[in-house]
Short mmCIF file of C-alpha atoms and ligand atoms in Angstrom, two decimals:
data_model
loop_
_atom_site.label_atom_id
_atom_site.label_comp_id
_atom_site.label_asym_id
_atom_site.label_seq_id
_atom_site.Cartn_x
_atom_site.Cartn_y
_atom_site.Cartn_z
CA MET A 29 73.84 110.54 117.72
CA ASP A 30 75.06 113.88 117.14
CA GLY A 31 76.54 114.18 113.75
CA TYR A 32 77.63 110.23 113.88
CA ASP A 33 76.02 108.77 110.61
CA PRO A 34 78.06 106.09 108.55
CA SER A 35 75.33 106.06 105.70
CA SER A 36 75.76 109.94 105.16
CA GLN A 37 78.40 110.92 102.77
CA HIS A 38 79.06 114.12 104.57
CA PHE A 39 79.79 112.14 107.55
CA VAL A 40 82.12 109.87 105.57
CA ASP A 41 84.00 112.68 104.05
CA ASP A 42 84.83 114.14 107.53
CA PRO A 43 84.02 112.12 110.60
CA TYR A 44 86.23 113.96 112.65
CA PRO A 45 83.97 116.45 114.32
CA ALA A 46 81.68 113.81 115.11
CA PHE A 47 84.28 111.82 116.91
CA ASP A 48 85.60 114.47 118.64
CA LYS A 49 81.78 114.94 120.16
CA LEU A 50 81.70 111.07 121.05
CA ARG A 51 84.89 111.19 123.04
CA ALA A 52 83.71 114.32 124.96
CA GLY A 53 80.73 112.02 126.03
CA PRO A 54 80.00 108.88 128.03
CA PRO A 55 82.43 106.04 127.57
CA SER A 56 79.94 104.40 125.19
CA VAL A 57 76.57 105.42 123.59
CA PHE A 58 74.07 103.09 121.95
CA ASP A 59 73.53 104.24 118.23
CA GLU A 60 69.81 103.36 117.37
CA THR A 61 70.88 103.37 113.71
CA THR A 62 73.33 101.01 113.54
CA GLY A 63 72.05 99.04 116.70
CA GLN A 64 75.79 99.40 117.61
CA TRP A 65 77.61 100.56 121.05
CA LEU A 66 79.95 102.98 119.75
CA ILE A 67 83.68 103.40 121.60
CA SER A 68 85.50 106.11 120.77
CA ARG A 69 88.28 107.00 123.00
CA TYR A 70 91.71 105.44 122.49
CA PRO A 71 92.23 103.83 125.97
CA LEU A 72 88.87 102.11 125.64
CA VAL A 73 89.33 101.10 122.20
CA ALA A 74 93.00 99.84 122.75
CA GLY A 75 91.76 97.98 125.90
CA LEU A 76 89.02 96.34 124.46
CA LEU A 77 90.58 95.01 121.41
CA ARG A 78 92.62 92.79 123.81
CA ASP A 79 89.44 92.06 125.97
CA ARG A 80 88.87 88.29 125.57
CA ARG A 81 85.18 88.77 126.47
CA LEU A 82 84.55 90.20 123.29
CA GLY A 83 84.95 88.12 119.84
CA ARG A 84 85.01 88.71 116.09
CA THR A 85 82.28 85.90 116.18
CA TYR A 86 80.00 84.36 118.78
CA THR A 87 79.12 81.12 116.71
CA HIS A 88 81.97 79.34 119.04
CA VAL A 89 79.98 80.18 122.28
CA ALA A 90 76.39 80.44 121.06
CA ASP A 91 74.08 79.69 118.27
CA HIS A 92 72.16 82.61 116.87
CA GLU A 93 68.92 82.40 118.88
CA SER A 94 70.67 82.17 122.37
CA PHE A 95 72.92 85.13 121.38
CA GLY A 96 69.62 87.07 120.36
CA ARG A 97 70.44 87.55 116.79
CA GLU A 98 68.77 86.42 114.01
CA ARG A 99 70.06 83.58 111.95
CA PRO A 100 71.53 84.73 108.58
CA PRO A 101 69.32 84.52 105.43
CA ASP A 102 69.84 81.34 103.44
CA TYR A 103 71.19 83.39 100.26
CA LEU A 104 74.15 84.60 102.27
CA ALA A 105 75.34 80.86 103.03
CA PRO A 106 78.03 80.90 100.51
CA PHE A 107 79.39 84.28 101.84
CA TRP A 108 79.46 83.27 105.68
CA ALA A 109 80.79 79.79 104.81
CA THR A 110 83.70 81.81 102.94
CA ILE A 111 84.35 84.28 105.67
CA GLY A 112 83.84 82.04 108.57
CA ASN A 113 86.61 79.97 107.62
CA GLY A 114 89.13 82.81 107.39
CA MET A 115 91.02 83.35 110.79
CA LEU A 116 89.59 87.05 111.25
CA ASP A 117 86.27 85.61 111.96
CA ARG A 118 87.52 82.60 113.92
CA GLU A 119 88.30 83.16 117.74
CA PRO A 120 90.62 80.61 119.86
CA PRO A 121 91.67 77.60 119.44
CA ASP A 122 90.86 77.87 115.76
CA HIS A 123 92.39 81.41 115.37
CA THR A 124 95.79 80.37 117.12
CA ARG A 125 95.85 77.38 114.53
CA LEU A 126 94.83 79.32 111.37
CA ARG A 127 97.27 82.18 112.33
CA ARG A 128 100.26 80.03 113.00
CA LEU A 129 99.88 78.15 109.90
CA VAL A 130 99.61 81.54 107.77
CA SER A 131 101.97 83.57 110.05
CA SER A 132 105.43 82.17 108.46
CA ALA A 133 104.60 84.17 105.23
CA PHE A 134 104.46 87.54 106.65
CA THR A 135 107.43 87.66 109.23
CA PRO A 136 109.65 90.60 108.74
CA ARG A 137 112.13 88.81 107.17
CA ARG A 138 109.93 87.10 104.71
CA VAL A 139 108.66 90.38 103.91
CA ALA A 140 111.89 92.15 103.48
CA ALA A 141 112.65 89.52 100.91
CA LEU A 142 109.76 90.70 98.69
CA ALA A 143 111.09 94.04 98.98
CA SER A 144 112.97 94.31 95.51
CA ARG A 145 110.02 92.81 93.69
CA VAL A 146 107.69 95.44 94.98
CA GLN A 147 110.34 98.18 94.08
CA ARG A 148 110.42 96.96 90.56
CA LEU A 149 106.61 96.96 90.40
CA THR A 150 106.50 100.37 91.76
CA ASP A 151 108.99 101.44 89.34
CA ASP A 152 107.08 100.09 86.49
CA LEU A 153 103.84 101.53 87.68
CA LEU A 154 105.52 105.06 88.08
CA ASP A 155 107.03 104.82 84.70
CA ARG A 156 103.71 104.48 82.98
CA LEU A 157 102.09 107.16 85.23
CA ILE A 158 104.75 109.81 84.69
CA ASP A 159 104.95 109.01 80.92
CA ALA A 160 100.91 109.48 80.95
CA GLY A 161 101.16 112.81 82.71
CA SER A 162 104.25 114.25 80.90
CA ASP A 163 102.26 116.47 78.96
CA GLY A 164 100.93 118.08 82.16
CA SER A 165 97.56 116.32 82.14
CA ALA A 166 96.10 115.01 85.29
CA VAL A 167 96.48 111.37 86.21
CA ASP A 168 95.20 109.34 88.86
CA LEU A 169 97.43 108.17 91.54
CA VAL A 170 94.75 105.56 92.85
CA ALA A 171 94.25 103.72 89.83
CA GLY A 172 97.84 104.08 88.54
CA VAL A 173 99.65 102.95 91.58
CA ALA A 174 97.72 102.56 94.83
CA GLU A 175 95.46 99.95 93.55
CA PRO A 176 97.49 97.67 91.24
CA LEU A 177 100.64 97.40 93.46
CA PRO A 178 98.99 95.76 96.53
CA VAL A 179 96.64 93.40 94.20
CA THR A 180 99.58 92.40 92.25
CA VAL A 181 101.89 91.86 95.26
CA ILE A 182 99.45 89.61 97.30
CA ALA A 183 98.44 87.63 93.92
CA GLU A 184 102.10 87.13 93.11
CA LEU A 185 102.82 85.71 96.70
CA LEU A 186 99.58 83.50 96.71
CA GLY A 187 100.34 82.36 93.12
CA VAL A 188 97.37 83.68 91.15
CA PRO A 189 98.56 83.39 87.41
CA GLU A 190 98.89 86.81 85.90
CA ALA A 191 96.13 86.02 83.37
CA ASP A 192 93.67 85.64 86.00
CA ARG A 193 94.41 88.64 88.23
CA GLU A 194 91.69 90.94 86.74
CA LEU A 195 89.10 88.32 88.31
CA LEU A 196 90.24 89.20 91.71
CA ARG A 197 89.74 92.70 92.17
CA PRO A 198 85.97 92.55 91.36
CA TRP A 199 85.23 89.58 93.60
CA SER A 200 87.24 91.27 96.33
CA ALA A 201 85.14 94.67 95.92
CA THR A 202 82.00 92.66 95.85
CA ILE A 203 82.89 90.51 98.72
CA CYS A 204 84.35 93.49 101.06
CA ARG A 205 81.08 95.74 100.35
CA MET A 206 79.14 93.36 102.80
CA PHE A 207 81.02 94.55 105.29
CA GLU A 208 79.71 98.23 105.19
CA LEU A 209 77.04 98.84 107.87
CA ASN A 210 74.31 99.72 104.75
CA ALA A 211 74.68 96.64 102.80
CA ASP A 212 71.32 95.55 101.36
CA ARG A 213 70.03 92.42 99.92
CA THR A 214 71.41 93.01 96.25
CA ASP A 215 75.01 93.49 97.78
CA GLY A 216 74.49 90.24 99.80
CA GLU A 217 73.45 88.01 96.90
CA ALA A 218 76.41 89.78 94.78
CA ALA A 219 78.69 88.92 97.59
CA ALA A 220 77.52 85.18 97.85
CA SER A 221 77.86 84.86 94.25
CA ALA A 222 81.31 86.34 94.28
CA CYS A 223 82.26 83.89 96.92
CA VAL A 224 80.99 80.85 95.07
CA GLN A 225 83.02 81.85 91.88
CA PHE A 226 85.99 83.13 93.88
CA GLY A 227 85.88 79.67 95.90
CA ASP A 228 85.72 77.55 92.69
CA TYR A 229 88.32 79.30 91.27
CA LEU A 230 90.99 78.84 94.17
CA ARG A 231 89.90 75.16 94.81
CA GLN A 232 90.99 74.47 91.02
CA LEU A 233 94.07 76.18 91.46
CA ALA A 234 94.79 74.51 94.65
CA ALA A 235 94.15 71.25 92.91
CA ARG A 236 96.75 72.24 90.26
CA ARG A 237 99.23 73.17 93.03
CA ARG A 238 98.84 69.70 94.67
CA THR A 239 99.82 67.69 91.83
CA SER A 240 102.63 70.56 90.68
CA PRO A 241 103.69 72.52 93.56
CA THR A 242 105.24 75.80 93.17
CA ASP A 243 107.27 78.37 95.06
CA ASP A 244 104.20 80.17 96.21
CA LEU A 245 102.04 80.76 99.23
CA LEU A 246 99.08 78.33 97.98
CA SER A 247 101.27 75.66 97.17
CA ASP A 248 102.65 75.95 101.09
CA LEU A 249 99.04 75.89 102.31
CA VAL A 250 98.13 72.96 100.17
CA ALA A 251 100.81 71.04 101.76
CA VAL A 252 99.46 72.08 105.11
CA VAL A 253 96.02 70.92 104.19
CA ASP A 254 97.70 67.46 103.36
CA ALA A 255 100.10 67.00 106.32
CA ASP A 256 99.21 65.32 109.80
CA GLY A 257 99.40 67.38 112.88
CA ASP A 258 98.78 70.95 112.29
CA ARG A 259 96.16 71.08 109.56
CA LEU A 260 93.99 73.63 107.68
CA THR A 261 90.75 72.00 106.39
CA PRO A 262 90.22 72.34 102.37
CA ASP A 263 87.34 75.03 103.30
CA GLU A 264 89.71 76.74 105.65
CA LEU A 265 92.18 76.85 102.74
CA ILE A 266 89.72 78.74 100.55
CA GLY A 267 88.62 80.92 103.54
CA THR A 268 92.29 82.14 104.21
CA CYS A 269 93.03 82.70 100.54
CA VAL A 270 90.04 84.74 100.20
CA LEU A 271 91.03 86.68 103.19
CA LEU A 272 94.34 87.16 102.52
CA LEU A 273 93.43 88.28 98.82
CA ASN A 274 90.76 90.78 100.23
CA ALA A 275 92.69 91.97 103.35
CA GLY A 276 95.97 92.06 101.42
CA HIS A 277 94.86 95.04 99.11
CA GLU A 278 91.59 96.74 99.93
CA ALA A 279 92.82 98.56 102.91
CA THR A 280 96.33 99.21 101.67
CA VAL A 281 94.76 100.75 98.36
CA ASN A 282 92.65 103.27 100.45
CA ALA A 283 95.47 103.80 103.28
CA THR A 284 97.94 104.80 100.37
CA GLY A 285 95.57 107.23 98.82
CA ASN A 286 94.44 108.93 101.83
CA GLY A 287 98.12 109.14 103.13
CA VAL A 288 99.17 110.53 99.98
CA TRP A 289 96.31 113.06 100.06
CA ALA A 290 96.87 114.06 103.77
CA LEU A 291 100.79 114.88 102.56
CA LEU A 292 99.48 117.05 99.31
CA ARG A 293 97.00 118.85 101.57
CA HIS A 294 99.66 119.93 103.89
CA PRO A 295 102.18 121.60 101.62
CA GLU A 296 104.66 122.41 104.40
CA GLN A 297 105.01 118.86 105.43
CA HIS A 298 105.40 117.75 101.86
CA VAL A 299 108.33 120.18 101.72
CA ARG A 300 109.60 118.91 104.79
CA LEU A 301 109.55 115.38 103.74
CA ARG A 302 111.29 115.97 100.50
CA ALA A 303 114.12 117.81 102.40
CA ASP A 304 114.94 114.65 104.46
CA LEU A 305 113.04 111.63 102.69
CA ASP A 306 115.57 109.31 104.43
CA GLY A 307 115.19 110.59 107.96
CA LEU A 308 111.10 111.14 107.87
CA LEU A 309 109.89 108.62 105.72
CA GLY A 310 109.51 105.79 108.29
CA PRO A 311 107.30 108.33 110.71
CA ALA A 312 105.54 109.97 107.93
CA ILE A 313 104.12 106.53 106.80
CA GLU A 314 102.88 106.08 110.33
CA GLU A 315 101.27 109.51 110.47
CA MET A 316 99.53 109.04 107.04
CA LEU A 317 98.20 105.72 108.70
CA ARG A 318 97.01 107.63 111.64
CA TYR A 319 95.77 110.82 110.67
CA ASP A 320 93.17 109.71 107.96
CA CYS A 321 92.50 106.03 108.90
CA ALA A 322 91.34 103.60 105.82
CA THR A 323 89.85 101.18 108.27
CA PRO A 324 88.04 103.81 110.95
CA MET A 325 85.75 101.03 112.52
CA PHE A 326 85.88 97.24 113.08
CA GLU A 327 83.32 95.42 115.21
CA ARG A 328 83.21 93.09 118.11
CA TRP A 329 80.43 90.87 119.75
CA VAL A 330 79.99 90.96 123.40
CA LEU A 331 80.34 87.20 125.02
CA SER A 332 79.43 88.38 128.45
CA ASP A 333 78.45 91.39 130.17
CA ILE A 334 81.29 94.34 130.32
CA THR A 335 81.53 97.60 132.19
CA VAL A 336 82.93 100.44 129.81
CA GLY A 337 84.70 103.35 131.36
CA GLU A 338 87.69 104.85 132.62
CA PRO A 339 87.62 105.47 136.36
CA ALA A 340 90.34 107.83 136.63
CA THR A 341 88.68 110.51 134.50
CA GLY A 342 85.36 110.36 136.85
CA ASP A 343 83.41 108.44 134.33
CA GLU A 344 80.01 107.00 134.94
CA PRO A 345 80.68 103.56 133.86
CA VAL A 346 78.48 102.11 131.28
CA THR A 347 77.28 98.21 131.10
CA VAL A 348 76.98 96.77 127.91
CA PRO A 349 75.31 93.36 127.77
CA PHE A 350 75.89 90.10 126.44
CA GLY A 351 74.58 89.73 123.01
CA ALA A 352 75.54 93.72 122.17
CA GLU A 353 77.56 94.57 119.17
CA LEU A 354 80.33 97.26 119.77
CA ALA A 355 81.79 99.67 116.96
CA LEU A 356 85.55 100.21 117.74
CA LEU A 357 86.32 103.34 116.14
CA PHE A 358 89.92 103.42 115.37
CA GLY A 359 89.92 106.73 113.54
CA SER A 360 88.39 108.43 116.48
CA ALA A 361 90.91 106.73 118.80
CA ASN A 362 93.66 107.99 116.42
CA ARG A 363 92.62 111.59 117.24
CA ASP A 364 92.15 111.24 120.84
CA PRO A 365 93.95 114.25 122.44
CA SER A 366 94.93 112.25 125.62
CA VAL A 367 97.40 110.11 123.47
CA PHE A 368 98.34 112.43 120.37
CA ARG A 369 99.37 115.78 121.31
CA ASP A 370 97.49 118.23 118.84
CA PRO A 371 95.76 115.38 117.21
CA ASP A 372 93.90 117.22 114.59
CA SER A 373 97.53 118.55 112.85
CA PHE A 374 99.24 116.18 110.51
CA ASP A 375 102.93 115.88 111.49
CA ILE A 376 105.47 113.88 109.55
CA GLY A 377 107.85 113.64 112.47
CA ARG A 378 105.31 112.63 115.25
CA ALA A 379 106.80 110.38 117.59
CA PRO A 380 105.65 108.29 119.65
CA ASN A 381 102.76 107.20 117.17
CA PRO A 382 101.04 104.35 118.73
CA HIS A 383 97.99 104.61 116.34
CA LEU A 384 95.50 101.70 116.05
CA THR A 385 95.21 101.35 112.21
CA PHE A 386 96.34 97.89 112.09
CA GLY A 387 94.26 96.91 115.21
CA ALA A 388 95.52 95.05 118.25
CA GLY A 389 95.36 92.07 120.43
CA ILE A 390 95.29 88.58 118.81
CA HIS A 391 93.67 89.99 115.45
CA PHE A 392 96.33 92.33 115.15
CA CYS A 393 96.82 92.68 111.17
CA LEU A 394 99.09 90.05 110.02
CA GLY A 395 100.17 91.91 106.94
CA ALA A 396 101.22 95.10 108.74
CA PRO A 397 104.88 94.42 107.75
CA LEU A 398 103.86 94.02 104.26
CA ALA A 399 101.45 97.06 104.24
CA ARG A 400 104.18 99.48 105.64
CA MET A 401 107.09 98.14 102.92
CA GLU A 402 104.27 99.01 100.05
CA MET A 403 103.61 102.27 101.36
CA THR A 404 107.15 103.12 102.03
CA THR A 405 108.16 102.21 98.66
CA VAL A 406 105.33 103.78 96.93
CA VAL A 407 105.47 107.10 98.63
CA GLY A 408 109.41 107.22 98.69
CA SER A 409 109.73 106.37 94.99
CA LEU A 410 106.87 108.88 94.06
CA LEU A 411 108.72 111.85 96.04
CA ARG A 412 112.02 110.98 94.80
CA ARG A 413 110.89 110.82 91.35
CA VAL A 414 108.25 113.64 91.06
CA PRO A 415 109.64 116.84 93.06
CA ASN A 416 106.54 118.80 91.90
CA LEU A 417 103.90 116.50 92.65
CA ALA A 418 100.44 118.57 93.05
CA PRO A 419 96.90 117.82 93.39
CA THR A 420 94.67 119.05 90.73
CA THR A 421 91.23 118.99 92.34
CA GLU A 422 90.12 117.86 95.69
CA PRO A 423 89.40 114.36 95.76
CA ARG A 424 85.91 112.74 96.76
CA TYR A 425 85.65 109.95 99.33
CA LYS A 426 83.95 106.77 98.15
CA PRO A 427 80.51 106.12 100.39
CA GLY A 428 82.27 103.15 102.64
CA PHE A 429 82.92 103.87 106.15
CA VAL A 430 84.49 100.45 107.39
CA VAL A 431 87.04 100.67 104.32
CA ARG A 432 87.17 104.31 103.91
CA GLY A 433 88.95 106.03 100.92
CA LEU A 434 89.12 108.06 97.74
CA HIS A 435 87.49 107.42 94.35
CA SER A 436 90.45 108.78 92.88
CA LEU A 437 93.59 111.19 93.35
CA PRO A 438 94.08 113.24 90.40
CA VAL A 439 97.68 114.97 90.37
CA THR A 440 99.94 116.26 87.93
CA VAL A 441 103.68 114.64 87.76
CA ARG A 442 105.57 116.90 85.65
C1 HEM B 14 97.45 99.62 105.17
C2 HEM B 14 97.03 98.67 104.96
C3 HEM B 14 96.31 97.40 106.05
C4 HEM B 14 95.49 98.09 107.23
C5 HEM B 14 95.00 99.42 107.50
C6 HEM B 14 95.12 96.87 107.72
C7 HEM B 14 93.88 96.77 108.73
C8 HEM B 14 93.80 95.69 109.72
C9 HEM B 14 93.08 95.59 110.69
C10 HEM B 14 92.85 96.74 111.53
C11 HEM B 14 93.05 94.13 111.15
C12 HEM B 14 92.24 93.75 112.38
C13 HEM B 14 90.99 93.82 112.46
C14 HEM B 14 90.17 93.62 113.94
O1 HEM B 14 90.85 93.54 114.68
O2 HEM B 14 88.98 93.56 113.75
C15 HEM B 14 93.61 93.52 109.81
C16 HEM B 14 93.67 92.04 110.06
C17 HEM B 14 94.20 91.67 109.24
N1 HEM B 14 94.96 91.79 108.28
FE1 HEM B 14 95.20 93.98 107.55
N2 HEM B 14 95.33 95.80 107.13
C18 HEM B 14 96.17 96.24 106.20
C19 HEM B 14 97.08 95.49 105.12
C20 HEM B 14 96.92 93.78 105.27
C21 HEM B 14 97.91 93.26 104.44
C22 HEM B 14 98.76 93.81 103.16
C23 HEM B 14 97.58 91.80 104.59
C24 HEM B 14 97.92 90.61 103.95
C25 HEM B 14 98.63 90.29 103.17
C26 HEM B 14 96.52 91.98 105.70
C27 HEM B 14 96.19 90.40 106.27
C28 HEM B 14 95.31 90.83 107.48
C29 HEM B 14 94.88 89.64 107.98
C30 HEM B 14 95.29 88.14 107.59
C31 HEM B 14 94.03 90.05 109.18
C32 HEM B 14 93.32 89.17 110.11
C33 HEM B 14 94.29 88.52 111.30
C34 HEM B 14 94.06 88.00 112.54
O3 HEM B 14 92.68 87.99 112.53
O4 HEM B 14 94.45 87.30 113.21
N3 HEM B 14 96.33 93.12 106.21
N4 HEM B 14 94.18 94.30 108.88
#
């Protein structure tokens, strides 16, 4: 596939030229290397995200053999048992039930109530960062702020005690590595072991919350397990907590790093934002989310044959068969010139900005209000407190494509 190669660092560093070529081609092409059908244009990605003939899983309609897929190896059983019990890997009616039970914690009102806590945490992290860089030396915005903030927020929301939080990031990073296209047996074994440890830890914490509930989401979820009616099974409780801890920070860390880097490499937009922070911060965050998407690709299984194409553009429709896997390229859709004027320019005043970074349809990101609030708080506070924020070097992207972000973002803050 011309330039499309998620296993190559060159592609991950800058996938946008390959996305341009894909959008100019047929509505879908089969990529031999990944075994996936690629969907790169905005109207098709947005439509397919809402198409109920696709699923995040297929196990609710077929077993592995009849779907034409290999049964996952036994060593991955703990991994799939954990992931398969979270809403992201369930389809209705289970998905509807799980999402309803957790949604109340993420309404814009509940999230707004967290704002002062997020601001305090951000202030503390920035105090430390600014102090460390007060002599003009480079400090890392990813390790110093972008990473610790969302981890702390989601851990506090769920009720993971402070002393245990250092366990979370390695478990979550090990599990998320499995979502990359080139995950191998070593990654799989590590992820399965992290799932076992994470699950055991959460089961013990849930048992403590059952006898002595506190004011946190885990206590609420434990109460739901024990309630009559709308229920969560004990395994779904664990799957839900693991999903929230992983989804709740992996994407936010990378979206914050990518977003600030986009701003810093467009100095005229940086100046523009500082001149009207109150007016432009909201649209600037949306543009950061669009421009260099931290979640450039999500997958779907084809549960019955579909035909992909935009007849109005004169497309030759492409049939994608039952059992196939689609790669929905959000990062490409976000640069589609049929939707975004001058899509490769970074414009902090862009409106409208209907990017697909949080997905769409029934799996639309549950944490989007929280992620937006965290990013707004971090970027707003950073620009208010550090008028001369500047990069010291060109940062490097990590090898991952499914969750795409920077190793570090070295800056001066004096
Ligand atoms: C900038 C940060 C974030 C980005 C870019 C992001 C992106 C996404 C995307 C694209 C999906 C849908 C995947 C698909 O359709 O296959 C999703 C789902 C989800 N996200 Fe996020 N996310 C972010 C932050 C968060 C946060 C902070 C939380 C929670 C605390 C969260 C929780 C979830 C959950 C629970 C789902 C599954 C929803 C469902 O299946 O119904 N996310 N996220």
